[in-house]
Amino acid sequence: MAVHHPIFARLYPAMSAAMERGGMAERRRALLAGLTGAAVEVGAGDGLNFRHYPPAVTEVLAVEPEPHLRRLARAAASRAPVPVEVVDGLAERLPADDRSVDAVVVSLVLCSVGEQGAALREIHRVLRPGGQLRFLEHVRADTPGMARVQRVLDATIWPRLAGGCHTGRDTAAVIERSGFRIDRLDRFRFPDARTPSSWHILGTAVRIDAN
Ligand SMILES: C[S@@+](CC[C@H](N)C(=O)[O-])C[C@H]1O[C@@H](n2cnc3c(N)ncnc32)[C@H](O)[C@@H]1O
């Protein structure tokens, strides 16, 4: 499975830079605050998270399947405060050993993967027991009217216009069904206006193992 969204990849840097200025940079800082050890970042895009990794993070393996965004991410990695290696790869097949990392980071990615359960199984596999999944994702609206709009958009034009993105996924529920315990969950709208992609979650989930 290849991820090839050349038009979206060329528009995303300007869109995401505007979001940064509108307050997303602070959310990214909160996403990564307090992390330590070795991390995998899935679907790193153009690398906007890199500058926010705290110094206690020893290495980041950043996986990005889209060629144009991967090139931009490599440039961002060269300016990052911690060592970041950017590689080709997919959420569904992460290039890391079982139980090998302390943290996995996803931001605005679980809306775009083909099947969330498959990506989360992979994330669970590479995390050490007790390791953290840090997530910042836009999700299903909490009003029935907007949730209906999201369903229609997701079944029609949105994924085609926005690089495979879906607006109405219940991502926190899927995380909890995939071998994680959510320890922290903030819900907020960004932007505050009610657009189909305004509803966000930011939090920490911990890998749990069945006995
Ligand atoms: C909206 S962008 C978000 C980029 C970045 N994480 C950020 O926070 O700005 C979605 C990203 O997910 C990546 N992506 C899409 N499908 C993927 C998959 N199956 N595995 C890994 N990354 C994927 C895209 O290439 C793109 O970089």
PDB file of C-alpha atoms and ligand atoms in Angstrom:
ATOM      1  CA  MET A   1       0.000   0.000   0.000  1.00  0.00           C
ATOM      2  CA  ALA A   2       1.534   3.322  -1.087  1.00  0.00           C
ATOM      3  CA  VAL A   3       0.663   6.760   0.229  1.00  0.00           C
ATOM      4  CA  HIS A   4       0.795   9.167  -2.680  1.00  0.00           C
ATOM      5  CA  HIS A   5      -1.033  12.457  -2.313  1.00  0.00           C
ATOM      6  CA  PRO A   6       1.167  14.860  -4.305  1.00  0.00           C
ATOM      7  CA  ILE A   7      -1.254  17.802  -4.374  1.00  0.00           C
ATOM      8  CA  PHE A   8      -2.180  17.543  -0.698  1.00  0.00           C
ATOM      9  CA  ALA A   9       1.519  17.158   0.172  1.00  0.00           C
ATOM     10  CA  ARG A  10       2.282  20.449  -1.556  1.00  0.00           C
ATOM     11  CA  LEU A  11      -0.614  22.294   0.084  1.00  0.00           C
ATOM     12  CA  TYR A  12      -0.150  20.877   3.597  1.00  0.00           C
ATOM     13  CA  PRO A  13       2.949  22.883   4.620  1.00  0.00           C
ATOM     14  CA  ALA A  14       1.165  26.228   4.111  1.00  0.00           C
ATOM     15  CA  MET A  15      -2.023  24.954   5.766  1.00  0.00           C
ATOM     16  CA  SER A  16      -0.208  23.525   8.750  1.00  0.00           C
ATOM     17  CA  ALA A  17       1.969  26.640   9.136  1.00  0.00           C
ATOM     18  CA  ALA A  18      -1.223  28.712   9.425  1.00  0.00           C
ATOM     19  CA  MET A  19      -2.535  26.264  12.041  1.00  0.00           C
ATOM     20  CA  GLU A  20       0.725  26.613  13.971  1.00  0.00           C
ATOM     21  CA  ARG A  21       0.290  30.371  14.116  1.00  0.00           C
ATOM     22  CA  GLY A  22      -3.330  29.896  15.193  1.00  0.00           C
ATOM     23  CA  GLY A  23      -2.339  27.900  18.287  1.00  0.00           C
ATOM     24  CA  MET A  24      -1.488  24.387  17.112  1.00  0.00           C
ATOM     25  CA  ALA A  25       2.173  24.883  18.093  1.00  0.00           C
ATOM     26  CA  GLU A  26       1.117  25.008  21.763  1.00  0.00           C
ATOM     27  CA  ARG A  27      -0.873  21.804  21.343  1.00  0.00           C
ATOM     28  CA  ARG A  28       2.158  20.106  19.803  1.00  0.00           C
ATOM     29  CA  ARG A  29       4.266  21.205  22.768  1.00  0.00           C
ATOM     30  CA  ALA A  30       1.683  19.723  25.147  1.00  0.00           C
ATOM     31  CA  LEU A  31       1.597  16.539  23.058  1.00  0.00           C
ATOM     32  CA  LEU A  32       5.303  15.928  23.616  1.00  0.00           C
ATOM     33  CA  ALA A  33       5.897  17.451  27.076  1.00  0.00           C
ATOM     34  CA  GLY A  34       7.620  15.111  29.518  1.00  0.00           C
ATOM     35  CA  LEU A  35       8.558  12.429  26.997  1.00  0.00           C
ATOM     36  CA  THR A  36      11.784  10.500  27.605  1.00  0.00           C
ATOM     37  CA  GLY A  37      13.810   7.820  25.843  1.00  0.00           C
ATOM     38  CA  ALA A  38      13.367   6.443  22.331  1.00  0.00           C
ATOM     39  CA  ALA A  39      10.322   7.426  20.278  1.00  0.00           C
ATOM     40  CA  VAL A  40       8.721   6.546  16.965  1.00  0.00           C
ATOM     41  CA  GLU A  41       6.681   9.250  15.260  1.00  0.00           C
ATOM     42  CA  VAL A  42       4.169   7.894  12.751  1.00  0.00           C
ATOM     43  CA  GLY A  43       3.223   9.951   9.683  1.00  0.00           C
ATOM     44  CA  ALA A  44       5.496  12.843  10.583  1.00  0.00           C
ATOM     45  CA  GLY A  45       4.385  15.005   7.646  1.00  0.00           C
ATOM     46  CA  ASP A  46       6.750  17.943   7.159  1.00  0.00           C
ATOM     47  CA  GLY A  47       8.156  17.524  10.659  1.00  0.00           C
ATOM     48  CA  LEU A  48       6.300  20.199  12.607  1.00  0.00           C
ATOM     49  CA  ASN A  49       6.553  18.244  15.849  1.00  0.00           C
ATOM     50  CA  PHE A  50      10.326  17.873  15.758  1.00  0.00           C
ATOM     51  CA  ARG A  51      11.227  21.201  17.348  1.00  0.00           C
ATOM     52  CA  HIS A  52       9.007  20.418  20.359  1.00  0.00           C
ATOM     53  CA  TYR A  53      10.691  17.176  21.497  1.00  0.00           C
ATOM     54  CA  PRO A  54      12.099  17.640  25.003  1.00  0.00           C
ATOM     55  CA  PRO A  55      15.849  17.048  25.515  1.00  0.00           C
ATOM     56  CA  ALA A  56      15.226  13.835  27.516  1.00  0.00           C
ATOM     57  CA  VAL A  57      14.146  12.166  24.270  1.00  0.00           C
ATOM     58  CA  THR A  58      17.234  10.292  23.113  1.00  0.00           C
ATOM     59  CA  GLU A  59      16.179   9.444  19.540  1.00  0.00           C
ATOM     60  CA  VAL A  60      13.179   9.770  17.249  1.00  0.00           C
ATOM     61  CA  LEU A  61      12.502   7.450  14.327  1.00  0.00           C
ATOM     62  CA  ALA A  62      10.097   9.462  12.174  1.00  0.00           C
ATOM     63  CA  VAL A  63       8.151   7.441   9.612  1.00  0.00           C
ATOM     64  CA  GLU A  64       6.682   9.315   6.643  1.00  0.00           C
ATOM     65  CA  PRO A  65       5.428   7.542   3.501  1.00  0.00           C
ATOM     66  CA  GLU A  66       4.739  10.570   1.291  1.00  0.00           C
ATOM     67  CA  PRO A  67       7.897  11.475  -0.675  1.00  0.00           C
ATOM     68  CA  HIS A  68       7.498  15.282  -0.768  1.00  0.00           C
ATOM     69  CA  LEU A  69       6.616  15.530   2.927  1.00  0.00           C
ATOM     70  CA  ARG A  70       9.475  13.157   3.757  1.00  0.00           C
ATOM     71  CA  ARG A  71      11.945  15.512   2.073  1.00  0.00           C
ATOM     72  CA  LEU A  72      10.592  18.445   4.098  1.00  0.00           C
ATOM     73  CA  ALA A  73      10.715  16.352   7.277  1.00  0.00           C
ATOM     74  CA  ARG A  74      14.405  15.570   6.664  1.00  0.00           C
ATOM     75  CA  ALA A  75      15.128  19.305   6.470  1.00  0.00           C
ATOM     76  CA  ALA A  76      13.203  19.853   9.722  1.00  0.00           C
ATOM     77  CA  ALA A  77      15.107  16.955  11.340  1.00  0.00           C
ATOM     78  CA  SER A  78      18.418  18.683  10.646  1.00  0.00           C
ATOM     79  CA  ARG A  79      17.256  21.595  12.833  1.00  0.00           C
ATOM     80  CA  ALA A  80      15.676  19.510  15.609  1.00  0.00           C
ATOM     81  CA  PRO A  81      16.925  19.741  19.220  1.00  0.00           C
ATOM     82  CA  VAL A  82      17.127  15.932  19.505  1.00  0.00           C
ATOM     83  CA  PRO A  83      18.365  13.288  17.014  1.00  0.00           C
ATOM     84  CA  VAL A  84      15.632  12.560  14.453  1.00  0.00           C
ATOM     85  CA  GLU A  85      15.957  10.011  11.647  1.00  0.00           C
ATOM     86  CA  VAL A  86      13.308  10.248   8.929  1.00  0.00           C
ATOM     87  CA  VAL A  87      12.479   7.053   7.034  1.00  0.00           C
ATOM     88  CA  ASP A  88       9.933   5.766   4.536  1.00  0.00           C
ATOM     89  CA  GLY A  89       7.313   3.462   6.026  1.00  0.00           C
ATOM     90  CA  LEU A  90       3.717   2.915   6.994  1.00  0.00           C
ATOM     91  CA  ALA A  91       1.781   2.920  10.236  1.00  0.00           C
ATOM     92  CA  GLU A  92       0.617  -0.579   9.348  1.00  0.00           C
ATOM     93  CA  ARG A  93       4.195  -1.898   9.126  1.00  0.00           C
ATOM     94  CA  LEU A  94       6.492   0.123  11.366  1.00  0.00           C
ATOM     95  CA  PRO A  95      10.239  -0.363  10.898  1.00  0.00           C
ATOM     96  CA  ALA A  96      10.929  -1.098  14.576  1.00  0.00           C
ATOM     97  CA  ASP A  97      11.351  -4.241  16.688  1.00  0.00           C
ATOM     98  CA  ASP A  98       8.732  -5.589  19.090  1.00  0.00           C
ATOM     99  CA  ARG A  99       8.657  -3.772  22.461  1.00  0.00           C
ATOM    100  CA  SER A 100      11.593  -1.591  21.434  1.00  0.00           C
ATOM    101  CA  VAL A 101      10.490   2.003  22.107  1.00  0.00           C
ATOM    102  CA  ASP A 102       9.346   4.093  25.055  1.00  0.00           C
ATOM    103  CA  ALA A 103       6.850   6.200  23.142  1.00  0.00           C
ATOM    104  CA  VAL A 104       4.940   6.454  19.885  1.00  0.00           C
ATOM    105  CA  VAL A 105       3.651   9.818  18.684  1.00  0.00           C
ATOM    106  CA  VAL A 106       0.749  10.369  16.274  1.00  0.00           C
ATOM    107  CA  SER A 107      -0.605  13.768  15.316  1.00  0.00           C
ATOM    108  CA  LEU A 108      -3.329  14.222  12.708  1.00  0.00           C
ATOM    109  CA  VAL A 109      -2.507  10.775  11.331  1.00  0.00           C
ATOM    110  CA  LEU A 110      -5.083   8.307  12.647  1.00  0.00           C
ATOM    111  CA  CYS A 111      -7.638  10.248  10.579  1.00  0.00           C
ATOM    112  CA  SER A 112      -5.698   9.283   7.439  1.00  0.00           C
ATOM    113  CA  VAL A 113      -4.520   5.686   7.888  1.00  0.00           C
ATOM    114  CA  GLY A 114      -6.492   3.051   5.988  1.00  0.00           C
ATOM    115  CA  GLU A 115      -7.654   1.155   9.057  1.00  0.00           C
ATOM    116  CA  GLN A 116      -7.080   2.476  12.558  1.00  0.00           C
ATOM    117  CA  GLY A 117      -7.121  -0.964  14.211  1.00  0.00           C
ATOM    118  CA  ALA A 118      -4.233  -2.189  12.039  1.00  0.00           C
ATOM    119  CA  ALA A 119      -2.133   0.918  12.784  1.00  0.00           C
ATOM    120  CA  LEU A 120      -2.815   0.680  16.514  1.00  0.00           C
ATOM    121  CA  ARG A 121      -1.882  -3.016  16.619  1.00  0.00           C
ATOM    122  CA  GLU A 122       1.472  -2.061  15.088  1.00  0.00           C
ATOM    123  CA  ILE A 123       1.950   0.786  17.550  1.00  0.00           C
ATOM    124  CA  HIS A 124       1.143  -1.616  20.394  1.00  0.00           C
ATOM    125  CA  ARG A 125       3.692  -4.103  19.012  1.00  0.00           C
ATOM    126  CA  VAL A 126       6.645  -1.675  18.953  1.00  0.00           C
ATOM    127  CA  LEU A 127       5.926  -0.054  22.341  1.00  0.00           C
ATOM    128  CA  ARG A 128       7.491  -1.595  25.412  1.00  0.00           C
ATOM    129  CA  PRO A 129       4.955  -2.672  28.056  1.00  0.00           C
ATOM    130  CA  GLY A 130       3.955   0.491  29.886  1.00  0.00           C
ATOM    131  CA  GLY A 131       5.176   2.619  26.970  1.00  0.00           C
ATOM    132  CA  GLN A 132       3.162   5.670  25.980  1.00  0.00           C
ATOM    133  CA  LEU A 133       1.145   6.512  22.911  1.00  0.00           C
ATOM    134  CA  ARG A 134       0.881  10.300  22.641  1.00  0.00           C
ATOM    135  CA  PHE A 135      -1.906  11.424  20.344  1.00  0.00           C
ATOM    136  CA  LEU A 136      -3.281  14.666  18.902  1.00  0.00           C
ATOM    137  CA  GLU A 137      -6.086  13.925  16.465  1.00  0.00           C
ATOM    138  CA  HIS A 138      -9.211  15.470  15.044  1.00  0.00           C
ATOM    139  CA  VAL A 139     -12.240  13.274  15.660  1.00  0.00           C
ATOM    140  CA  ARG A 140     -16.007  12.797  15.498  1.00  0.00           C
ATOM    141  CA  ALA A 141     -18.075  15.808  16.588  1.00  0.00           C
ATOM    142  CA  ASP A 142     -20.110  15.623  19.785  1.00  0.00           C
ATOM    143  CA  THR A 143     -23.252  16.989  18.129  1.00  0.00           C
ATOM    144  CA  PRO A 144     -25.431  14.629  16.044  1.00  0.00           C
ATOM    145  CA  GLY A 145     -25.866  17.213  13.281  1.00  0.00           C
ATOM    146  CA  MET A 146     -22.174  17.738  12.689  1.00  0.00           C
ATOM    147  CA  ALA A 147     -21.469  14.008  13.083  1.00  0.00           C
ATOM    148  CA  ARG A 148     -23.941  13.437  10.239  1.00  0.00           C
ATOM    149  CA  VAL A 149     -22.170  16.039   8.082  1.00  0.00           C
ATOM    150  CA  GLN A 150     -18.867  14.304   8.839  1.00  0.00           C
ATOM    151  CA  ARG A 151     -20.276  10.920   7.765  1.00  0.00           C
ATOM    152  CA  VAL A 152     -21.411  12.348   4.442  1.00  0.00           C
ATOM    153  CA  LEU A 153     -18.106  14.106   3.823  1.00  0.00           C
ATOM    154  CA  ASP A 154     -16.101  11.001   4.724  1.00  0.00           C
ATOM    155  CA  ALA A 155     -18.107   8.908   2.276  1.00  0.00           C
ATOM    156  CA  THR A 156     -17.670  11.422  -0.551  1.00  0.00           C
ATOM    157  CA  ILE A 157     -15.187  14.220  -1.156  1.00  0.00           C
ATOM    158  CA  TRP A 158     -13.171  14.755   2.025  1.00  0.00           C
ATOM    159  CA  PRO A 159     -10.689  11.887   1.796  1.00  0.00           C
ATOM    160  CA  ARG A 160     -10.004  12.721  -1.858  1.00  0.00           C
ATOM    161  CA  LEU A 161      -9.394  16.398  -1.148  1.00  0.00           C
ATOM    162  CA  ALA A 162      -7.452  15.973   2.089  1.00  0.00           C
ATOM    163  CA  GLY A 163      -4.905  13.244   1.510  1.00  0.00           C
ATOM    164  CA  GLY A 164      -7.050  10.316   2.699  1.00  0.00           C
ATOM    165  CA  CYS A 165      -8.267  12.129   5.833  1.00  0.00           C
ATOM    166  CA  HIS A 166     -11.597  11.282   7.529  1.00  0.00           C
ATOM    167  CA  THR A 167     -13.330  13.771   9.786  1.00  0.00           C
ATOM    168  CA  GLY A 168     -15.662  11.574  11.821  1.00  0.00           C
ATOM    169  CA  ARG A 169     -13.606   8.795  13.376  1.00  0.00           C
ATOM    170  CA  ASP A 170     -14.082   7.931  17.062  1.00  0.00           C
ATOM    171  CA  THR A 171     -10.344   7.599  17.590  1.00  0.00           C
ATOM    172  CA  ALA A 172     -10.278   7.507  21.414  1.00  0.00           C
ATOM    173  CA  ALA A 173     -12.673   4.529  21.413  1.00  0.00           C
ATOM    174  CA  VAL A 174     -10.509   2.632  18.915  1.00  0.00           C
ATOM    175  CA  ILE A 175      -7.367   3.360  20.960  1.00  0.00           C
ATOM    176  CA  GLU A 176      -9.066   1.893  24.053  1.00  0.00           C
ATOM    177  CA  ARG A 177     -10.119  -1.209  22.123  1.00  0.00           C
ATOM    178  CA  SER A 178      -6.563  -1.763  20.875  1.00  0.00           C
ATOM    179  CA  GLY A 179      -4.707  -2.674  24.068  1.00  0.00           C
ATOM    180  CA  PHE A 180      -4.294   0.777  25.594  1.00  0.00           C
ATOM    181  CA  ARG A 181      -5.511   2.543  28.717  1.00  0.00           C
ATOM    182  CA  ILE A 182      -6.090   6.251  28.215  1.00  0.00           C
ATOM    183  CA  ASP A 183      -4.549   8.093  31.150  1.00  0.00           C
ATOM    184  CA  ARG A 184      -5.093  11.633  29.934  1.00  0.00           C
ATOM    185  CA  LEU A 185      -7.611  12.990  27.467  1.00  0.00           C
ATOM    186  CA  ASP A 186      -8.303  16.612  26.607  1.00  0.00           C
ATOM    187  CA  ARG A 187     -11.078  17.429  24.178  1.00  0.00           C
ATOM    188  CA  PHE A 188     -11.139  20.814  22.469  1.00  0.00           C
ATOM    189  CA  ARG A 189     -12.193  22.515  19.262  1.00  0.00           C
ATOM    190  CA  PHE A 190      -9.549  23.885  16.935  1.00  0.00           C
ATOM    191  CA  PRO A 191     -10.382  26.255  15.457  1.00  0.00           C
ATOM    192  CA  ASP A 192     -13.095  27.214  17.872  1.00  0.00           C
ATOM    193  CA  ALA A 193     -15.506  27.653  14.933  1.00  0.00           C
ATOM    194  CA  ARG A 194     -17.512  24.506  14.145  1.00  0.00           C
ATOM    195  CA  THR A 195     -15.870  23.150  11.009  1.00  0.00           C
ATOM    196  CA  PRO A 196     -16.007  19.395  10.208  1.00  0.00           C
ATOM    197  CA  SER A 197     -12.429  18.949  11.418  1.00  0.00           C
ATOM    198  CA  SER A 198     -12.581  21.160  14.535  1.00  0.00           C
ATOM    199  CA  TRP A 199     -13.138  18.478  17.201  1.00  0.00           C
ATOM    200  CA  HIS A 200      -9.799  17.328  18.603  1.00  0.00           C
ATOM    201  CA  ILE A 201      -8.409  15.016  21.245  1.00  0.00           C
ATOM    202  CA  LEU A 202      -4.988  15.321  22.875  1.00  0.00           C
ATOM    203  CA  GLY A 203      -3.746  12.739  25.294  1.00  0.00           C
ATOM    204  CA  THR A 204      -1.679   9.854  26.550  1.00  0.00           C
ATOM    205  CA  ALA A 205      -2.488   6.153  26.320  1.00  0.00           C
ATOM    206  CA  VAL A 206      -0.409   3.436  27.949  1.00  0.00           C
ATOM    207  CA  ARG A 207       0.241   0.013  26.445  1.00  0.00           C
ATOM    208  CA  ILE A 208      -1.428  -2.659  28.546  1.00  0.00           C
ATOM    209  CA  ASP A 209      -0.996  -6.394  28.142  1.00  0.00           C
ATOM    210  CA  ALA A 210      -3.537  -9.115  28.744  1.00  0.00           C
ATOM    211  CA  ASN A 211      -2.427 -11.487  31.523  1.00  0.00           C
TER     212      ASN A 211
HETATM  213  C1  LIG B   1      -2.483  15.713   7.992  1.00  0.00           C
HETATM  214  S1  LIG B   1      -0.892  15.040   7.785  1.00  0.00           S
HETATM  215  C2  LIG B   1      -0.209  15.229   9.433  1.00  0.00           C
HETATM  216  C3  LIG B   1       1.294  15.327   9.429  1.00  0.00           C
HETATM  217  C4  LIG B   1       1.953  15.508  10.782  1.00  0.00           C
HETATM  218  N1  LIG B   1       1.816  14.348  11.621  1.00  0.00           N
HETATM  219  C5  LIG B   1       1.467  16.725  11.499  1.00  0.00           C
HETATM  220  O1  LIG B   1       1.110  16.622  12.681  1.00  0.00           O
HETATM  221  O2  LIG B   1       1.471  17.815  10.918  1.00  0.00           O
HETATM  222  C6  LIG B   1      -1.195  13.285   7.683  1.00  0.00           C
HETATM  223  C7  LIG B   1       0.076  12.509   7.518  1.00  0.00           C
HETATM  224  O3  LIG B   1      -0.198  11.110   7.623  1.00  0.00           O
HETATM  225  C8  LIG B   1       0.602  10.445   6.656  1.00  0.00           C
HETATM  226  N2  LIG B   1       0.003   9.127   6.400  1.00  0.00           N
HETATM  227  C9  LIG B   1      -1.109   8.840   5.691  1.00  0.00           C
HETATM  228  N3  LIG B   1      -1.325   7.508   5.669  1.00  0.00           N
HETATM  229  C10 LIG B   1      -0.331   6.945   6.393  1.00  0.00           C
HETATM  230  C11 LIG B   1       0.008   5.600   6.746  1.00  0.00           C
HETATM  231  N4  LIG B   1      -0.740   4.578   6.349  1.00  0.00           N
HETATM  232  N5  LIG B   1       1.112   5.398   7.494  1.00  0.00           N
HETATM  233  C12 LIG B   1       1.861   6.441   7.909  1.00  0.00           C
HETATM  234  N6  LIG B   1       1.591   7.730   7.614  1.00  0.00           N
HETATM  235  C13 LIG B   1       0.514   7.984   6.870  1.00  0.00           C
HETATM  236  C14 LIG B   1       0.594  11.381   5.478  1.00  0.00           C
HETATM  237  O4  LIG B   1       1.609  11.113   4.551  1.00  0.00           O
HETATM  238  C15 LIG B   1       0.761  12.719   6.169  1.00  0.00           C
HETATM  239  O5  LIG B   1       2.089  13.031   6.419  1.00  0.00           O
END
